[in-house]
Amino acid sequence: MRIWAVLCALTFTLTAQAADRDAAARARLNYMQYCAGCHLANGQGAPEKGIPSMRGGILGTFLGTPEGRAYLLQVPGVTNTPLDNASTAQLMNWVIRQFKDNDQVVTEFDAQDVAQGRAHRLSDPALTRARLLAH
């Protein structure tokens, strides 16, 4: 009976790990399809063209404040993606794990966070970004 319990626990663990890998693969694919055209595959963006980098600590800067977190969910790429809110949250969480440069502990986004962000689109994302970075 004990062996059966161990086998069940192992199966559950392996299934959960496979599901996590599948979710990460979907999020990466969504990043490549909906974000990498501007932010590039490595997240460096094109700052000289007004497309911010997500590397070098800037992502962590935004994640460190409620206003910055809201901003990340209000940029045009997030508000205009055809993904549903849950898939967009998975994508944003993948971006955080992929491009955040430090060990900062961050609360992940969920579908409700994305819905709230999409409800408040920015009229001037560059101006908002500059204002947030100035503080």
PDB file of C-alpha atoms in Angstrom:
ATOM      1  CA  MET A   1       0.000   0.000   0.000  1.00  0.00           C
ATOM      2  CA  ARG A   2       2.849   2.396   0.824  1.00  0.00           C
ATOM      3  CA  ILE A   3       4.437   1.798  -2.592  1.00  0.00           C
ATOM      4  CA  TRP A   4       1.116   2.674  -4.209  1.00  0.00           C
ATOM      5  CA  ALA A   5       1.008   5.984  -2.321  1.00  0.00           C
ATOM      6  CA  VAL A   6       4.576   6.789  -3.362  1.00  0.00           C
ATOM      7  CA  LEU A   7       3.796   5.963  -7.007  1.00  0.00           C
ATOM      8  CA  CYS A   8       0.683   8.148  -6.913  1.00  0.00           C
ATOM      9  CA  ALA A   9       2.628  11.046  -5.401  1.00  0.00           C
ATOM     10  CA  LEU A  10       5.389  10.650  -7.988  1.00  0.00           C
ATOM     11  CA  THR A  11       2.871  10.553 -10.830  1.00  0.00           C
ATOM     12  CA  PHE A  12       1.167  13.673  -9.503  1.00  0.00           C
ATOM     13  CA  THR A  13       4.516  15.475  -9.203  1.00  0.00           C
ATOM     14  CA  LEU A  14       5.611  14.524 -12.711  1.00  0.00           C
ATOM     15  CA  THR A  15       2.241  15.541 -14.152  1.00  0.00           C
ATOM     16  CA  ALA A  16       2.421  18.921 -12.399  1.00  0.00           C
ATOM     17  CA  GLN A  17       5.975  19.462 -13.667  1.00  0.00           C
ATOM     18  CA  ALA A  18       4.897  18.623 -17.222  1.00  0.00           C
ATOM     19  CA  ALA A  19       1.976  21.049 -16.943  1.00  0.00           C
ATOM     20  CA  ASP A  20       4.348  23.788 -15.716  1.00  0.00           C
ATOM     21  CA  ARG A  21       6.682  23.129 -18.665  1.00  0.00           C
ATOM     22  CA  ASP A  22       3.730  23.271 -21.079  1.00  0.00           C
ATOM     23  CA  ALA A  23       2.521  26.567 -19.589  1.00  0.00           C
ATOM     24  CA  ALA A  24       6.035  28.044 -19.834  1.00  0.00           C
ATOM     25  CA  ALA A  25       6.349  26.883 -23.445  1.00  0.00           C
ATOM     26  CA  ARG A  26       2.979  28.471 -24.316  1.00  0.00           C
ATOM     27  CA  ALA A  27       3.971  31.706 -22.590  1.00  0.00           C
ATOM     28  CA  ARG A  28       7.291  31.779 -24.461  1.00  0.00           C
ATOM     29  CA  LEU A  29       5.497  31.157 -27.756  1.00  0.00           C
ATOM     30  CA  ASN A  30       3.049  33.964 -26.953  1.00  0.00           C
ATOM     31  CA  TYR A  31       5.987  36.257 -26.140  1.00  0.00           C
ATOM     32  CA  MET A  32       7.593  35.462 -29.477  1.00  0.00           C
ATOM     33  CA  GLN A  33       4.311  36.048 -31.308  1.00  0.00           C
ATOM     34  CA  TYR A  34       3.034  39.158 -29.542  1.00  0.00           C
ATOM     35  CA  CYS A  35       6.015  40.874 -27.880  1.00  0.00           C
ATOM     36  CA  ALA A  36       9.319  39.969 -29.542  1.00  0.00           C
ATOM     37  CA  GLY A  37       8.531  41.934 -32.696  1.00  0.00           C
ATOM     38  CA  CYS A  38       9.183  45.109 -30.699  1.00  0.00           C
ATOM     39  CA  HIS A  39      10.999  44.006 -27.526  1.00  0.00           C
ATOM     40  CA  LEU A  40      13.120  41.412 -29.391  1.00  0.00           C
ATOM     41  CA  ALA A  41      13.591  37.800 -28.356  1.00  0.00           C
ATOM     42  CA  ASN A  42      16.016  38.725 -25.579  1.00  0.00           C
ATOM     43  CA  GLY A  43      13.919  41.572 -24.162  1.00  0.00           C
ATOM     44  CA  GLN A  44      16.407  44.323 -25.037  1.00  0.00           C
ATOM     45  CA  GLY A  45      13.870  46.355 -27.006  1.00  0.00           C
ATOM     46  CA  ALA A  46      14.969  49.317 -29.098  1.00  0.00           C
ATOM     47  CA  PRO A  47      15.195  52.268 -26.698  1.00  0.00           C
ATOM     48  CA  GLU A  48      16.445  54.546 -29.480  1.00  0.00           C
ATOM     49  CA  LYS A  49      13.075  53.934 -31.189  1.00  0.00           C
ATOM     50  CA  GLY A  50      11.022  54.346 -28.013  1.00  0.00           C
ATOM     51  CA  ILE A  51      10.674  50.623 -27.326  1.00  0.00           C
ATOM     52  CA  PRO A  52      11.951  50.040 -23.802  1.00  0.00           C
ATOM     53  CA  SER A  53      14.234  47.259 -22.745  1.00  0.00           C
ATOM     54  CA  MET A  54      12.935  44.838 -20.167  1.00  0.00           C
ATOM     55  CA  ARG A  55      16.482  44.016 -19.084  1.00  0.00           C
ATOM     56  CA  GLY A  56      18.958  45.744 -16.817  1.00  0.00           C
ATOM     57  CA  GLY A  57      16.711  46.029 -13.788  1.00  0.00           C
ATOM     58  CA  ILE A  58      14.041  48.238 -15.340  1.00  0.00           C
ATOM     59  CA  LEU A  59      11.419  45.506 -15.063  1.00  0.00           C
ATOM     60  CA  GLY A  60      12.190  45.112 -11.364  1.00  0.00           C
ATOM     61  CA  THR A  61      11.865  48.872 -10.928  1.00  0.00           C
ATOM     62  CA  PHE A  62       8.303  48.795 -12.251  1.00  0.00           C
ATOM     63  CA  LEU A  63       7.423  45.662 -10.315  1.00  0.00           C
ATOM     64  CA  GLY A  64       8.489  47.338  -7.080  1.00  0.00           C
ATOM     65  CA  THR A  65       5.573  49.783  -6.918  1.00  0.00           C
ATOM     66  CA  PRO A  66       1.798  49.481  -7.363  1.00  0.00           C
ATOM     67  CA  GLU A  67       1.903  52.224 -10.010  1.00  0.00           C
ATOM     68  CA  GLY A  68       4.676  50.440 -11.895  1.00  0.00           C
ATOM     69  CA  ARG A  69       2.843  47.117 -11.776  1.00  0.00           C
ATOM     70  CA  ALA A  70      -0.283  48.812 -13.101  1.00  0.00           C
ATOM     71  CA  TYR A  71       1.761  50.451 -15.873  1.00  0.00           C
ATOM     72  CA  LEU A  72       3.055  47.079 -17.068  1.00  0.00           C
ATOM     73  CA  LEU A  73      -0.530  45.906 -17.554  1.00  0.00           C
ATOM     74  CA  GLN A  74      -1.616  49.110 -19.298  1.00  0.00           C
ATOM     75  CA  VAL A  75       0.963  49.299 -22.086  1.00  0.00           C
ATOM     76  CA  PRO A  76      -0.404  48.837 -25.610  1.00  0.00           C
ATOM     77  CA  GLY A  77       1.129  45.398 -26.097  1.00  0.00           C
ATOM     78  CA  VAL A  78      -0.781  44.057 -23.104  1.00  0.00           C
ATOM     79  CA  THR A  79      -4.041  45.905 -23.635  1.00  0.00           C
ATOM     80  CA  ASN A  80      -4.181  45.039 -27.351  1.00  0.00           C
ATOM     81  CA  THR A  81      -3.077  41.410 -27.360  1.00  0.00           C
ATOM     82  CA  PRO A  82      -5.793  38.981 -28.499  1.00  0.00           C
ATOM     83  CA  LEU A  83      -4.912  36.637 -25.623  1.00  0.00           C
ATOM     84  CA  ASP A  84      -7.459  36.198 -22.861  1.00  0.00           C
ATOM     85  CA  ASN A  85      -6.686  37.623 -19.424  1.00  0.00           C
ATOM     86  CA  ALA A  86      -5.427  34.332 -17.962  1.00  0.00           C
ATOM     87  CA  SER A  87      -3.066  33.689 -20.890  1.00  0.00           C
ATOM     88  CA  THR A  88      -1.846  37.275 -20.736  1.00  0.00           C
ATOM     89  CA  ALA A  89      -1.134  36.882 -17.008  1.00  0.00           C
ATOM     90  CA  GLN A  90       0.863  33.718 -17.758  1.00  0.00           C
ATOM     91  CA  LEU A  91       2.772  35.619 -20.440  1.00  0.00           C
ATOM     92  CA  MET A  92       3.539  38.532 -18.101  1.00  0.00           C
ATOM     93  CA  ASN A  93       4.689  36.136 -15.381  1.00  0.00           C
ATOM     94  CA  TRP A  94       6.964  34.402 -17.895  1.00  0.00           C
ATOM     95  CA  VAL A  95       8.403  37.804 -18.851  1.00  0.00           C
ATOM     96  CA  ILE A  96       9.073  38.544 -15.175  1.00  0.00           C
ATOM     97  CA  ARG A  97      10.849  35.230 -14.633  1.00  0.00           C
ATOM     98  CA  GLN A  98      12.781  35.571 -17.879  1.00  0.00           C
ATOM     99  CA  PHE A  99      13.965  39.186 -17.742  1.00  0.00           C
ATOM    100  CA  LYS A 100      14.014  40.310 -14.106  1.00  0.00           C
ATOM    101  CA  ASP A 101      17.695  40.721 -13.250  1.00  0.00           C
ATOM    102  CA  ASN A 102      17.690  40.370  -9.493  1.00  0.00           C
ATOM    103  CA  ASP A 103      16.340  38.201  -6.716  1.00  0.00           C
ATOM    104  CA  GLN A 104      13.492  40.608  -5.959  1.00  0.00           C
ATOM    105  CA  VAL A 105      10.435  38.747  -4.709  1.00  0.00           C
ATOM    106  CA  VAL A 106       7.499  39.636  -6.931  1.00  0.00           C
ATOM    107  CA  THR A 107       3.824  38.822  -6.684  1.00  0.00           C
ATOM    108  CA  GLU A 108       2.763  37.278  -9.964  1.00  0.00           C
ATOM    109  CA  PHE A 109      -0.070  38.691 -12.034  1.00  0.00           C
ATOM    110  CA  ASP A 110      -3.394  36.911 -12.341  1.00  0.00           C
ATOM    111  CA  ALA A 111      -6.281  37.234 -14.793  1.00  0.00           C
ATOM    112  CA  GLN A 112      -8.043  39.807 -12.598  1.00  0.00           C
ATOM    113  CA  ASP A 113      -4.923  42.019 -12.543  1.00  0.00           C
ATOM    114  CA  VAL A 114      -4.785  41.899 -16.343  1.00  0.00           C
ATOM    115  CA  ALA A 115      -8.495  42.729 -16.653  1.00  0.00           C
ATOM    116  CA  GLN A 116      -8.027  45.769 -14.394  1.00  0.00           C
ATOM    117  CA  GLY A 117      -4.994  46.908 -16.389  1.00  0.00           C
ATOM    118  CA  ARG A 118      -6.802  46.541 -19.690  1.00  0.00           C
ATOM    119  CA  ALA A 119      -9.673  48.624 -18.364  1.00  0.00           C
ATOM    120  CA  HIS A 120      -7.323  51.632 -17.953  1.00  0.00           C
ATOM    121  CA  ARG A 121      -5.374  52.050 -21.186  1.00  0.00           C
ATOM    122  CA  LEU A 122      -2.616  54.631 -21.247  1.00  0.00           C
ATOM    123  CA  SER A 123      -2.996  57.632 -23.509  1.00  0.00           C
ATOM    124  CA  ASP A 124       0.773  58.243 -23.538  1.00  0.00           C
ATOM    125  CA  PRO A 125       2.798  55.199 -22.412  1.00  0.00           C
ATOM    126  CA  ALA A 126       6.166  56.917 -22.952  1.00  0.00           C
ATOM    127  CA  LEU A 127       5.195  59.885 -20.777  1.00  0.00           C
ATOM    128  CA  THR A 128       3.849  57.589 -18.064  1.00  0.00           C
ATOM    129  CA  ARG A 129       7.025  55.489 -18.176  1.00  0.00           C
ATOM    130  CA  ALA A 130       9.225  58.603 -17.889  1.00  0.00           C
ATOM    131  CA  ARG A 131       7.158  59.896 -14.956  1.00  0.00           C
ATOM    132  CA  LEU A 132       7.399  56.559 -13.125  1.00  0.00           C
ATOM    133  CA  LEU A 133      11.144  56.287 -13.710  1.00  0.00           C
ATOM    134  CA  ALA A 134      11.691  59.848 -12.465  1.00  0.00           C
ATOM    135  CA  HIS A 135      10.311  58.861  -9.066  1.00  0.00           C
TER     136      HIS A 135
END
